[in-house]
Tab-separated table of C-alpha atoms in Angstrom:
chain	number	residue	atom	x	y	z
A	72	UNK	CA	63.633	-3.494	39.349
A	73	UNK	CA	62.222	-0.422	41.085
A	74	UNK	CA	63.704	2.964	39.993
A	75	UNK	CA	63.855	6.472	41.791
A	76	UNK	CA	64.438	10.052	40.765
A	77	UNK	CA	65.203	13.338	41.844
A	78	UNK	CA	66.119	17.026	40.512
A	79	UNK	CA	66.806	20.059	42.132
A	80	UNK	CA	68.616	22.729	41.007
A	81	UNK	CA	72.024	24.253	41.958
A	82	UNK	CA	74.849	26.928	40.724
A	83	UNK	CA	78.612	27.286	40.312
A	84	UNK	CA	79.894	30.335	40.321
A	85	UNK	CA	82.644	32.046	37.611
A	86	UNK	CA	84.103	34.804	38.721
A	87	UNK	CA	81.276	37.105	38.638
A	88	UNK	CA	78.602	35.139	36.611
A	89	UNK	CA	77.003	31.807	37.688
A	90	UNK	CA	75.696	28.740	35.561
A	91	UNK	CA	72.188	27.287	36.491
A	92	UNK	CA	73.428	23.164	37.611
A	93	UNK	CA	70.659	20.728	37.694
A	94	UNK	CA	71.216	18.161	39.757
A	95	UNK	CA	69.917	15.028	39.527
A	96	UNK	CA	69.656	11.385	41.653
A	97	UNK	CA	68.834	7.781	40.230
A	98	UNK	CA	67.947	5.871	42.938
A	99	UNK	CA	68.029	2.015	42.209
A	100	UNK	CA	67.847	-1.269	43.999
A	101	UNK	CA	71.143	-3.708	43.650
A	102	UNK	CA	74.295	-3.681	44.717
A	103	UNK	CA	75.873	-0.835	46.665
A	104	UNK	CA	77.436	2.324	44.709
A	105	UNK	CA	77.441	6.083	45.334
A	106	UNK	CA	79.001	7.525	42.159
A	107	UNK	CA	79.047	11.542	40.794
A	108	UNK	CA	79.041	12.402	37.463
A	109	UNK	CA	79.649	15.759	35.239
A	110	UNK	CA	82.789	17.212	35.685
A	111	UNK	CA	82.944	17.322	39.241
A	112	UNK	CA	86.617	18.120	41.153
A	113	UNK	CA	87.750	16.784	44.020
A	114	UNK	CA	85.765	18.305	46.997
A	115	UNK	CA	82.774	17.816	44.798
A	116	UNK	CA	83.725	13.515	44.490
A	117	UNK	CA	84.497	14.267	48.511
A	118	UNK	CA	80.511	14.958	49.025
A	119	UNK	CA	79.948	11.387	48.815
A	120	UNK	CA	81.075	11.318	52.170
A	121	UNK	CA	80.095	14.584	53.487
A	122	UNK	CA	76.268	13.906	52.263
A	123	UNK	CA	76.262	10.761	53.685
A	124	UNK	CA	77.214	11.255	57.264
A	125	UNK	CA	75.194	14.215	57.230
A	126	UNK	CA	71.962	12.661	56.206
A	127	UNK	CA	72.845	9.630	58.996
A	128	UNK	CA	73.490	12.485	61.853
A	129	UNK	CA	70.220	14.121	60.699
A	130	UNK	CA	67.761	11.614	61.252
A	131	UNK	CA	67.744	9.824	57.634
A	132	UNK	CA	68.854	7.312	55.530
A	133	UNK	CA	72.449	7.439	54.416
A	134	UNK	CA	73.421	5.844	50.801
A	135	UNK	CA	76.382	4.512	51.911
A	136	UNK	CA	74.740	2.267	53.972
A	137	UNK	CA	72.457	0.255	51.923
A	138	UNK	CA	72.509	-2.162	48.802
A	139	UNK	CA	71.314	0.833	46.248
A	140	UNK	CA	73.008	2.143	43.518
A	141	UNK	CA	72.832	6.018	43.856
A	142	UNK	CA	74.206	8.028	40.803
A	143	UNK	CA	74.263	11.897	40.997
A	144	UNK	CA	74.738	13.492	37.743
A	145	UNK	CA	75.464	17.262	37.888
A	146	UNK	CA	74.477	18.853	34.296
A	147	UNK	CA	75.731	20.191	31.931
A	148	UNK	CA	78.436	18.193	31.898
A	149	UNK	CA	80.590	20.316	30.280
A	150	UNK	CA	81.217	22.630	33.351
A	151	UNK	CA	83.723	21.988	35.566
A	152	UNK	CA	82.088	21.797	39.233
A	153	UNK	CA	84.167	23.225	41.806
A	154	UNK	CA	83.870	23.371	45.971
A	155	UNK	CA	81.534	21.736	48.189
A	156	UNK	CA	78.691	23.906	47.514
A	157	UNK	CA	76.904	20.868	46.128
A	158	UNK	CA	76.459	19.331	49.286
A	159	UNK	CA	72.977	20.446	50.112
A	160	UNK	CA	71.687	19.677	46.666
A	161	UNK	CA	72.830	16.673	46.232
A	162	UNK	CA	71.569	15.750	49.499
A	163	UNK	CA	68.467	16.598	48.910
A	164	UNK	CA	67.961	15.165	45.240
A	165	UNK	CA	68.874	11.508	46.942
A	166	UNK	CA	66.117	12.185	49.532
A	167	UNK	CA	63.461	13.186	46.860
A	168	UNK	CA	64.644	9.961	45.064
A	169	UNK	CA	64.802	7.711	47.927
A	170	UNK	CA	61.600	9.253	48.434
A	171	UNK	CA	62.389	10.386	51.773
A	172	UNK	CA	60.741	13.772	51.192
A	173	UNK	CA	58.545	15.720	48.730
A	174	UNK	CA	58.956	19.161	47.631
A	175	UNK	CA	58.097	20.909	44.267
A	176	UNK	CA	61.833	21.831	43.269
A	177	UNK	CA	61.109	23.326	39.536
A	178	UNK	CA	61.423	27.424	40.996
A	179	UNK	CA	64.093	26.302	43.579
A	180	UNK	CA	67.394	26.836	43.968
A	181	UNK	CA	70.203	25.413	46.959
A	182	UNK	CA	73.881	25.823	47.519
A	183	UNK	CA	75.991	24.570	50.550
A	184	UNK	CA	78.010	22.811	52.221
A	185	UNK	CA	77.165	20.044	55.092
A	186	UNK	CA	79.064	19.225	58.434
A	187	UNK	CA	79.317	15.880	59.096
A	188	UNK	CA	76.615	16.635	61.881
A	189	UNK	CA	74.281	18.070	59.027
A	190	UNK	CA	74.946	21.386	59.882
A	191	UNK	CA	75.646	24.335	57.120
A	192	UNK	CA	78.708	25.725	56.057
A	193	UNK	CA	79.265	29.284	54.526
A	194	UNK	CA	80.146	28.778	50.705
A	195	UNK	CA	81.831	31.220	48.025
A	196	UNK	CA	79.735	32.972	44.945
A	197	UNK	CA	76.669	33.620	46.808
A	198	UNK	CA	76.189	37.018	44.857
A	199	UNK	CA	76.660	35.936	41.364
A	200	UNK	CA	74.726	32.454	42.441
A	201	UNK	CA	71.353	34.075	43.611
A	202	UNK	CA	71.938	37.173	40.235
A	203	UNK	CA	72.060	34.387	37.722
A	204	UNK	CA	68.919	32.516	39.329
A	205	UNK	CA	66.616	35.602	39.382
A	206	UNK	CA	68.247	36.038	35.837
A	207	UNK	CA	66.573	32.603	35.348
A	208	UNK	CA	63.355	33.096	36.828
A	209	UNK	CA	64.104	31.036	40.011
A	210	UNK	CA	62.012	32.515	42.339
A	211	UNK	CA	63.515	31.041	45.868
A	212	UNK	CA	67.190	30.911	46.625
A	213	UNK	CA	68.467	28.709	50.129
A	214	UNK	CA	71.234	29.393	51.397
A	215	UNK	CA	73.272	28.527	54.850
A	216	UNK	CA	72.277	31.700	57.205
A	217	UNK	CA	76.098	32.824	57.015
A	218	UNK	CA	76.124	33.681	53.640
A	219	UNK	CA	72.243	35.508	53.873
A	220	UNK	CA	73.693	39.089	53.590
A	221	UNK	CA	75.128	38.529	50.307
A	222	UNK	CA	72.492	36.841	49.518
A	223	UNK	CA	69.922	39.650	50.210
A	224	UNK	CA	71.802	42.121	48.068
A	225	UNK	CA	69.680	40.867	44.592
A	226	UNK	CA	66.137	42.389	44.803
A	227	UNK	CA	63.370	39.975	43.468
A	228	UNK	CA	64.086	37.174	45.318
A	229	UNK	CA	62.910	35.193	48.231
A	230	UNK	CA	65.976	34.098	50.051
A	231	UNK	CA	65.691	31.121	52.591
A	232	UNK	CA	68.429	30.796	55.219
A	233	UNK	CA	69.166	27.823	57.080
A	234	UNK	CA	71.739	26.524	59.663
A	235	UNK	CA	71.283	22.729	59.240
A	236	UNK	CA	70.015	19.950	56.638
A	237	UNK	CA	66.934	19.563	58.989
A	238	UNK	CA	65.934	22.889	59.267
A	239	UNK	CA	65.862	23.135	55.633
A	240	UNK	CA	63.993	19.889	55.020
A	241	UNK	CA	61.232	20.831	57.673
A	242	UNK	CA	60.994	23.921	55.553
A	243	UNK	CA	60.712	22.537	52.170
A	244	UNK	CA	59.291	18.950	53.293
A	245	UNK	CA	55.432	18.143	52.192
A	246	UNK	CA	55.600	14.847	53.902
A	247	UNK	CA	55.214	14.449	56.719
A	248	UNK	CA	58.478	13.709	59.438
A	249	UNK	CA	57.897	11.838	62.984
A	250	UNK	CA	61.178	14.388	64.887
A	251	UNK	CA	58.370	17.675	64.110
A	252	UNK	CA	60.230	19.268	66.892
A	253	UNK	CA	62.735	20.649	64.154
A	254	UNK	CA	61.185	23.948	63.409
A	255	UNK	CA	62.291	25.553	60.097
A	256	UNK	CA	64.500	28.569	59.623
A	257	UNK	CA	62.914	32.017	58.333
A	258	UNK	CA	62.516	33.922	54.911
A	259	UNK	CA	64.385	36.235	54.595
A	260	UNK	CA	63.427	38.440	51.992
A	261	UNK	CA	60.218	38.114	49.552
C-alpha cells in the first residue's frame, strides 16, 4: 500500500487572537473517501466540495474523483474550526500529498476560501490571523488579494496575495507545471 502526506499550516481566528492550525493530508490508495477531521463546522465539512471542484476547474486532480482515501485532519483538535477559510489549505496539503506539487511549507502560512472555478474569496480575521503568525515566527502569510490591506497592517511580514488557486500554486510550486502561462501574483510586503 503506497501512502502520501502533506502539512501546511493555517489559522482560525477568535475574536481578536488567532490559533496557529496545522493542517494535514493522508493520501492513500483504496477505495474512495474524502473525510475532515478536528472539530470542523459545517462550511468547513462543505470544503470537501468546494476543494474539489476547484482543484478540477484549475487544471488538477480532484479527490472526489478517484479510488483514494483522502483524510484531512485539522489540529489541534480541540478547536472548533469555523468558515471556509480552510479552503486553500486544505487544497493545497492534498496536492503536496498527492504529490501534485512541492513547496517547503514549515515558515508558511494560507487562509481562504475557493470558488468553484478556483478562484479566491475574501475571508474574516485576516488581522488577528497574520498577528498571531508573526507572533509564531511564520515568516510568509497568503492571502486572497481582497483581504491584502488588512493584511499589510502587521509589520514583519511578507504577505503574498493571490486571486486564484493557480496563481498561488505557480507561486509556491517547485515542480514543475506544463499550463506555465499562469504567472504568479506579487509580494506584497517583505
Amino acid at each position: 500500500m503506497v501512502r502520501h502526506f502533506g502539512k501546511v499550516f493555517s489559522a482560525q481566528p477568535t475574536l481578536l487572537d488567532a490559533h496557529i492550525i496545522t493542517v494535514e493530508a493522508d493520501y492513500t490508495h483504496g477505495i474512495h473517501a474524502f473525510s475532515i477531521v478536528g472539530l470542523p463546522d459545517k462550511a468547513v465539512e462543505e470544503a470537501r466540495d468546494r476543494v474539489g471542484a476547484a482543484l478540477k476547474n484549475s487544471g488538477f486532480s480532484s479527490p472526489k474523483h478517484s479510488n483514494k482515501k483522502v483524510v484531512i485532519s485539522l489540529a489541534p483538535a480541540s478547536v472548533k474550526k469555523e468558515g471556509a477559510l480552510f479552503d486553500v489549505p486544505i487544497a493545497l496539503s492534498y496536492l503536496l500529498a498527492s504529490e501534485e506539487i512541492d513547496f517547503d511549507s514549515t515558515d508558511k502560512l494560507f487562509v481562504g476560501e475557493l470558488g468553484l472555478d478556483g478562484s479566491a474569496r475574501a475571508v474574516h480575521g485576516v488581522l488577528p490571523i497574520v498577528h498571531s503568525a508573526e507572533k509564531a515566527g511564520i515568516r510568509e502569510v497568503y492571502v486572497p488579494m481582497d483581504n491584502c490591506n488588512e493584511a499589510l497592517r502587521i509589520g514583519n511580514i511578507r504577505v503574498f496575495g493571490y486571486t486564484t488557486l493557480s496563481e498561488l500554486v505557480a507561486h509556491i510550486n517547485q515542480k514543475p507545471r506544463e499550463d506555465s502561462e499562469v504567472r504568479a501574483g506579487k509580494v506584497l510586503h517583505e
